[in-house]
mmCIF file with all atom_site columns, C-alpha atoms in Angstrom:
data_model
loop_
_atom_site.group_PDB
_atom_site.id
_atom_site.type_symbol
_atom_site.label_atom_id
_atom_site.label_alt_id
_atom_site.label_comp_id
_atom_site.label_asym_id
_atom_site.label_entity_id
_atom_site.label_seq_id
_atom_site.pdbx_PDB_ins_code
_atom_site.Cartn_x
_atom_site.Cartn_y
_atom_site.Cartn_z
_atom_site.occupancy
_atom_site.B_iso_or_equiv
_atom_site.pdbx_formal_charge
_atom_site.auth_seq_id
_atom_site.auth_comp_id
_atom_site.auth_asym_id
_atom_site.auth_atom_id
_atom_site.pdbx_PDB_model_num
ATOM 1   C CA . UNK A 1 1   ? 6.383   32.283  -6.822 1.00 0.00 ? 625 UNK A CA 1
ATOM 2   C CA . UNK A 1 2   ? 3.626   31.192  -4.474 1.00 0.00 ? 626 UNK A CA 1
ATOM 3   C CA . UNK A 1 3   ? 4.607   29.083  -1.462 1.00 0.00 ? 627 UNK A CA 1
ATOM 4   C CA . UNK A 1 4   ? 3.651   25.428  -1.634 1.00 0.00 ? 628 UNK A CA 1
ATOM 5   C CA . UNK A 1 5   ? 2.011   23.156  0.872  1.00 0.00 ? 629 UNK A CA 1
ATOM 6   C CA . UNK A 1 6   ? 4.028   21.237  3.449  1.00 0.00 ? 630 UNK A CA 1
ATOM 7   C CA . UNK A 1 7   ? 2.897   17.665  4.087  1.00 0.00 ? 631 UNK A CA 1
ATOM 8   C CA . UNK A 1 8   ? 3.765   16.285  7.500  1.00 0.00 ? 632 UNK A CA 1
ATOM 9   C CA . UNK A 1 9   ? 3.307   12.524  7.634  1.00 0.00 ? 633 UNK A CA 1
ATOM 10  C CA . UNK A 1 10  ? 3.424   11.049  11.120 1.00 0.00 ? 634 UNK A CA 1
ATOM 11  C CA . UNK A 1 11  ? 3.048   7.816   13.024 1.00 0.00 ? 635 UNK A CA 1
ATOM 12  C CA . UNK A 1 12  ? 2.818   8.501   16.736 1.00 0.00 ? 636 UNK A CA 1
ATOM 13  C CA . UNK A 1 13  ? 3.845   5.771   19.165 1.00 0.00 ? 637 UNK A CA 1
ATOM 14  C CA . UNK A 1 14  ? 0.764   4.569   21.032 1.00 0.00 ? 638 UNK A CA 1
ATOM 15  C CA . UNK A 1 15  ? 2.409   4.628   24.461 1.00 0.00 ? 639 UNK A CA 1
ATOM 16  C CA . UNK A 1 16  ? 3.561   8.236   23.912 1.00 0.00 ? 640 UNK A CA 1
ATOM 17  C CA . UNK A 1 17  ? 0.460   9.542   22.102 1.00 0.00 ? 641 UNK A CA 1
ATOM 18  C CA . UNK A 1 18  ? -0.371  12.371  24.516 1.00 0.00 ? 642 UNK A CA 1
ATOM 19  C CA . UNK A 1 19  ? 3.229   13.611  24.776 1.00 0.00 ? 643 UNK A CA 1
ATOM 20  C CA . UNK A 1 20  ? 3.921   13.418  21.042 1.00 0.00 ? 644 UNK A CA 1
ATOM 21  C CA . UNK A 1 21  ? 0.604   15.074  20.137 1.00 0.00 ? 645 UNK A CA 1
ATOM 22  C CA . UNK A 1 22  ? 1.516   17.826  22.582 1.00 0.00 ? 646 UNK A CA 1
ATOM 23  C CA . UNK A 1 23  ? 4.576   18.657  20.465 1.00 0.00 ? 647 UNK A CA 1
ATOM 24  C CA . UNK A 1 24  ? 2.932   18.590  17.031 1.00 0.00 ? 648 UNK A CA 1
ATOM 25  C CA . UNK A 1 25  ? 1.837   22.256  16.972 1.00 0.00 ? 649 UNK A CA 1
ATOM 26  C CA . UNK A 1 26  ? 5.440   23.316  17.631 1.00 0.00 ? 650 UNK A CA 1
ATOM 27  C CA . UNK A 1 27  ? 6.746   20.864  15.046 1.00 0.00 ? 651 UNK A CA 1
ATOM 28  C CA . UNK A 1 28  ? 4.321   22.176  12.439 1.00 0.00 ? 652 UNK A CA 1
ATOM 29  C CA . UNK A 1 29  ? 5.264   25.791  13.195 1.00 0.00 ? 653 UNK A CA 1
ATOM 30  C CA . UNK A 1 30  ? 8.935   24.901  12.670 1.00 0.00 ? 654 UNK A CA 1
ATOM 31  C CA . UNK A 1 31  ? 8.132   23.235  9.347  1.00 0.00 ? 655 UNK A CA 1
ATOM 32  C CA . UNK A 1 32  ? 5.997   26.187  8.202  1.00 0.00 ? 656 UNK A CA 1
ATOM 33  C CA . UNK A 1 33  ? 8.856   28.578  8.970  1.00 0.00 ? 657 UNK A CA 1
ATOM 34  C CA . UNK A 1 34  ? 11.452  26.318  7.355  1.00 0.00 ? 658 UNK A CA 1
ATOM 35  C CA . UNK A 1 35  ? 9.479   25.982  4.104  1.00 0.00 ? 659 UNK A CA 1
ATOM 36  C CA . UNK A 1 36  ? 8.261   29.615  4.212  1.00 0.00 ? 660 UNK A CA 1
ATOM 37  C CA . UNK A 1 37  ? 4.593   28.708  3.820  1.00 0.00 ? 661 UNK A CA 1
ATOM 38  C CA . UNK A 1 38  ? 1.395   29.002  5.810  1.00 0.00 ? 662 UNK A CA 1
ATOM 39  C CA . UNK A 1 39  ? -0.089  25.838  4.295  1.00 0.00 ? 663 UNK A CA 1
ATOM 40  C CA . UNK A 1 40  ? 0.435   22.489  5.981  1.00 0.00 ? 664 UNK A CA 1
ATOM 41  C CA . UNK A 1 41  ? -1.328  19.150  5.998  1.00 0.00 ? 665 UNK A CA 1
ATOM 42  C CA . UNK A 1 42  ? -0.576  16.933  8.994  1.00 0.00 ? 666 UNK A CA 1
ATOM 43  C CA . UNK A 1 43  ? -1.707  13.393  8.379  1.00 0.00 ? 667 UNK A CA 1
ATOM 44  C CA . UNK A 1 44  ? -1.145  9.892   9.600  1.00 0.00 ? 668 UNK A CA 1
ATOM 45  C CA . UNK A 1 45  ? -1.686  7.467   12.430 1.00 0.00 ? 669 UNK A CA 1
ATOM 46  C CA . UNK A 1 46  ? -1.811  9.655   15.517 1.00 0.00 ? 670 UNK A CA 1
ATOM 47  C CA . UNK A 1 47  ? -3.066  6.966   17.911 1.00 0.00 ? 671 UNK A CA 1
ATOM 48  C CA . UNK A 1 48  ? -4.940  9.787   19.639 1.00 0.00 ? 672 UNK A CA 1
ATOM 49  C CA . UNK A 1 49  ? -8.083  7.960   20.705 1.00 0.00 ? 673 UNK A CA 1
ATOM 50  C CA . UNK A 1 50  ? -9.447  5.009   22.675 1.00 0.00 ? 674 UNK A CA 1
ATOM 51  C CA . UNK A 1 51  ? -6.955  3.382   25.029 1.00 0.00 ? 675 UNK A CA 1
ATOM 52  C CA . UNK A 1 52  ? -3.958  5.451   23.903 1.00 0.00 ? 676 UNK A CA 1
ATOM 53  C CA . UNK A 1 53  ? -5.320  8.959   24.492 1.00 0.00 ? 677 UNK A CA 1
ATOM 54  C CA . UNK A 1 54  ? -8.530  10.050  26.173 1.00 0.00 ? 678 UNK A CA 1
ATOM 55  C CA . UNK A 1 55  ? -10.909 12.490  24.513 1.00 0.00 ? 679 UNK A CA 1
ATOM 56  C CA . UNK A 1 56  ? -10.264 14.972  27.344 1.00 0.00 ? 680 UNK A CA 1
ATOM 57  C CA . UNK A 1 57  ? -6.483  14.760  26.839 1.00 0.00 ? 681 UNK A CA 1
ATOM 58  C CA . UNK A 1 58  ? -6.949  15.172  23.089 1.00 0.00 ? 682 UNK A CA 1
ATOM 59  C CA . UNK A 1 59  ? -9.146  18.232  23.635 1.00 0.00 ? 683 UNK A CA 1
ATOM 60  C CA . UNK A 1 60  ? -6.257  19.879  25.504 1.00 0.00 ? 684 UNK A CA 1
ATOM 61  C CA . UNK A 1 61  ? -3.561  19.241  22.887 1.00 0.00 ? 685 UNK A CA 1
ATOM 62  C CA . UNK A 1 62  ? -2.265  22.442  21.228 1.00 0.00 ? 686 UNK A CA 1
ATOM 63  C CA . UNK A 1 63  ? -3.401  21.280  17.778 1.00 0.00 ? 687 UNK A CA 1
ATOM 64  C CA . UNK A 1 64  ? -6.943  21.454  19.189 1.00 0.00 ? 688 UNK A CA 1
ATOM 65  C CA . UNK A 1 65  ? -6.624  24.528  21.420 1.00 0.00 ? 689 UNK A CA 1
ATOM 66  C CA . UNK A 1 66  ? -4.421  26.862  19.367 1.00 0.00 ? 690 UNK A CA 1
ATOM 67  C CA . UNK A 1 67  ? -6.027  28.798  16.501 1.00 0.00 ? 691 UNK A CA 1
ATOM 68  C CA . UNK A 1 68  ? -5.030  28.040  12.943 1.00 0.00 ? 692 UNK A CA 1
ATOM 69  C CA . UNK A 1 69  ? -5.628  24.277  12.765 1.00 0.00 ? 693 UNK A CA 1
ATOM 70  C CA . UNK A 1 70  ? -8.677  22.446  11.413 1.00 0.00 ? 694 UNK A CA 1
ATOM 71  C CA . UNK A 1 71  ? -9.273  18.755  12.063 1.00 0.00 ? 695 UNK A CA 1
ATOM 72  C CA . UNK A 1 72  ? -10.835 17.198  8.966  1.00 0.00 ? 696 UNK A CA 1
ATOM 73  C CA . UNK A 1 73  ? -11.379 13.685  10.333 1.00 0.00 ? 697 UNK A CA 1
ATOM 74  C CA . UNK A 1 74  ? -13.719 13.996  13.331 1.00 0.00 ? 698 UNK A CA 1
ATOM 75  C CA . UNK A 1 75  ? -13.164 12.437  16.744 1.00 0.00 ? 699 UNK A CA 1
ATOM 76  C CA . UNK A 1 76  ? -16.189 10.226  16.103 1.00 0.00 ? 700 UNK A CA 1
ATOM 77  C CA . UNK A 1 77  ? -14.739 8.580   12.971 1.00 0.00 ? 701 UNK A CA 1
ATOM 78  C CA . UNK A 1 78  ? -13.661 4.948   13.003 1.00 0.00 ? 702 UNK A CA 1
ATOM 79  C CA . UNK A 1 79  ? -10.417 4.484   11.081 1.00 0.00 ? 703 UNK A CA 1
ATOM 80  C CA . UNK A 1 80  ? -9.830  0.909   12.231 1.00 0.00 ? 704 UNK A CA 1
ATOM 81  C CA . UNK A 1 81  ? -10.727 -2.185  10.231 1.00 0.00 ? 705 UNK A CA 1
ATOM 82  C CA . UNK A 1 82  ? -11.339 -4.249  13.355 1.00 0.00 ? 706 UNK A CA 1
ATOM 83  C CA . UNK A 1 83  ? -14.933 -4.963  14.273 1.00 0.00 ? 707 UNK A CA 1
ATOM 84  C CA . UNK A 1 84  ? -13.843 -4.837  17.928 1.00 0.00 ? 708 UNK A CA 1
ATOM 85  C CA . UNK A 1 85  ? -12.724 -1.185  17.952 1.00 0.00 ? 709 UNK A CA 1
ATOM 86  C CA . UNK A 1 86  ? -14.248 2.155   17.029 1.00 0.00 ? 710 UNK A CA 1
ATOM 87  C CA . UNK A 1 87  ? -11.292 4.537   17.157 1.00 0.00 ? 711 UNK A CA 1
ATOM 88  C CA . UNK A 1 88  ? -10.228 7.635   15.233 1.00 0.00 ? 712 UNK A CA 1
ATOM 89  C CA . UNK A 1 89  ? -6.498  6.900   15.105 1.00 0.00 ? 713 UNK A CA 1
ATOM 90  C CA . UNK A 1 90  ? -5.842  8.229   11.605 1.00 0.00 ? 714 UNK A CA 1
ATOM 91  C CA . UNK A 1 91  ? -6.362  11.948  11.073 1.00 0.00 ? 715 UNK A CA 1
ATOM 92  C CA . UNK A 1 92  ? -5.890  14.808  8.668  1.00 0.00 ? 716 UNK A CA 1
ATOM 93  C CA . UNK A 1 93  ? -5.274  18.250  10.162 1.00 0.00 ? 717 UNK A CA 1
ATOM 94  C CA . UNK A 1 94  ? -4.743  21.345  8.014  1.00 0.00 ? 718 UNK A CA 1
ATOM 95  C CA . UNK A 1 95  ? -3.670  24.880  8.699  1.00 0.00 ? 719 UNK A CA 1
ATOM 96  C CA . UNK A 1 96  ? -6.366  27.424  7.955  1.00 0.00 ? 720 UNK A CA 1
ATOM 97  C CA . UNK A 1 97  ? -4.599  28.571  4.762  1.00 0.00 ? 721 UNK A CA 1
ATOM 98  C CA . UNK A 1 98  ? -5.173  25.191  3.084  1.00 0.00 ? 722 UNK A CA 1
ATOM 99  C CA . UNK A 1 99  ? -8.155  25.192  0.723  1.00 0.00 ? 723 UNK A CA 1
ATOM 100 C CA . UNK A 1 100 ? -10.140 21.962  1.007  1.00 0.00 ? 724 UNK A CA 1
ATOM 101 C CA . UNK A 1 101 ? -12.505 20.795  -1.743 1.00 0.00 ? 725 UNK A CA 1
ATOM 102 C CA . UNK A 1 102 ? -15.413 18.792  -0.413 1.00 0.00 ? 726 UNK A CA 1
ATOM 103 C CA . UNK A 1 103 ? -14.781 16.972  2.804  1.00 0.00 ? 727 UNK A CA 1
ATOM 104 C CA . UNK A 1 104 ? -12.245 14.543  4.158  1.00 0.00 ? 728 UNK A CA 1
ATOM 105 C CA . UNK A 1 105 ? -13.315 10.964  4.651  1.00 0.00 ? 729 UNK A CA 1
ATOM 106 C CA . UNK A 1 106 ? -12.322 7.510   5.787  1.00 0.00 ? 730 UNK A CA 1
ATOM 107 C CA . UNK A 1 107 ? -12.002 5.118   2.842  1.00 0.00 ? 731 UNK A CA 1
ATOM 108 C CA . UNK A 1 108 ? -13.625 1.828   3.831  1.00 0.00 ? 732 UNK A CA 1
ATOM 109 C CA . UNK A 1 109 ? -11.797 -0.284  1.274  1.00 0.00 ? 733 UNK A CA 1
ATOM 110 C CA . UNK A 1 110 ? -13.327 -3.532  2.508  1.00 0.00 ? 734 UNK A CA 1
ATOM 111 C CA . UNK A 1 111 ? -16.822 -2.327  1.657  1.00 0.00 ? 735 UNK A CA 1
ATOM 112 C CA . UNK A 1 112 ? -15.723 -0.723  -1.613 1.00 0.00 ? 736 UNK A CA 1
ATOM 113 C CA . UNK A 1 113 ? -13.958 -3.884  -2.838 1.00 0.00 ? 737 UNK A CA 1
ATOM 114 C CA . UNK A 1 114 ? -16.249 -6.466  -1.188 1.00 0.00 ? 738 UNK A CA 1
ATOM 115 C CA . UNK A 1 115 ? -13.482 -7.915  0.992  1.00 0.00 ? 739 UNK A CA 1
ATOM 116 C CA . UNK A 1 116 ? -14.009 -10.311 3.829  1.00 0.00 ? 740 UNK A CA 1
ATOM 117 C CA . UNK A 1 117 ? -12.851 -9.276  7.270  1.00 0.00 ? 741 UNK A CA 1
ATOM 118 C CA . UNK A 1 118 ? -9.715  -11.447 6.976  1.00 0.00 ? 742 UNK A CA 1
ATOM 119 C CA . UNK A 1 119 ? -8.939  -10.103 3.501  1.00 0.00 ? 743 UNK A CA 1
ATOM 120 C CA . UNK A 1 120 ? -9.270  -6.533  4.761  1.00 0.00 ? 744 UNK A CA 1
ATOM 121 C CA . UNK A 1 121 ? -6.942  -7.201  7.707  1.00 0.00 ? 745 UNK A CA 1
ATOM 122 C CA . UNK A 1 122 ? -4.408  -8.662  5.263  1.00 0.00 ? 746 UNK A CA 1
ATOM 123 C CA . UNK A 1 123 ? -4.340  -5.228  3.589  1.00 0.00 ? 747 UNK A CA 1
ATOM 124 C CA . UNK A 1 124 ? -4.171  -3.130  6.780  1.00 0.00 ? 748 UNK A CA 1
ATOM 125 C CA . UNK A 1 125 ? -5.673  -2.822  10.231 1.00 0.00 ? 749 UNK A CA 1
ATOM 126 C CA . UNK A 1 126 ? -6.398  0.853   9.466  1.00 0.00 ? 750 UNK A CA 1
ATOM 127 C CA . UNK A 1 127 ? -8.526  2.496   6.815  1.00 0.00 ? 751 UNK A CA 1
ATOM 128 C CA . UNK A 1 128 ? -6.871  5.216   4.717  1.00 0.00 ? 752 UNK A CA 1
ATOM 129 C CA . UNK A 1 129 ? -8.051  8.784   5.207  1.00 0.00 ? 753 UNK A CA 1
ATOM 130 C CA . UNK A 1 130 ? -8.412  11.074  2.213  1.00 0.00 ? 754 UNK A CA 1
ATOM 131 C CA . UNK A 1 131 ? -9.032  14.685  1.247  1.00 0.00 ? 755 UNK A CA 1
ATOM 132 C CA . UNK A 1 132 ? -8.764  16.805  -1.892 1.00 0.00 ? 756 UNK A CA 1
ATOM 133 C CA . UNK A 1 133 ? -6.940  20.131  -1.591 1.00 0.00 ? 757 UNK A CA 1
ATOM 134 C CA . UNK A 1 134 ? -5.662  22.745  -4.012 1.00 0.00 ? 758 UNK A CA 1
#
């Protein structure tokens, strides 16, 4: 049988964003070995932008510097609902063995469903991120 895809959902603590992001490549390697696959999708609120983690610190994290990982949500994306921030906190990262159809995106549910700012914040302060894989 063909190995499946491991999904690694994370929520990184803002005050420890740089340290926790620094460990994610090792964590993903452990999970890949444990599940005997080369396909992994790492997704969630990484808090790796704006006041929690500088772009230069992010550029040095192993998930960015080591080969084998592709970031599908760019550093320039805004995954926050707030009109006062423009931060790419929520990300999708895949190992190179994952086949992606189309492109990943940020789902701006407030625009899609014609919500007011307050209605959108009642749903979440973050936009969901999405991608189609096979």
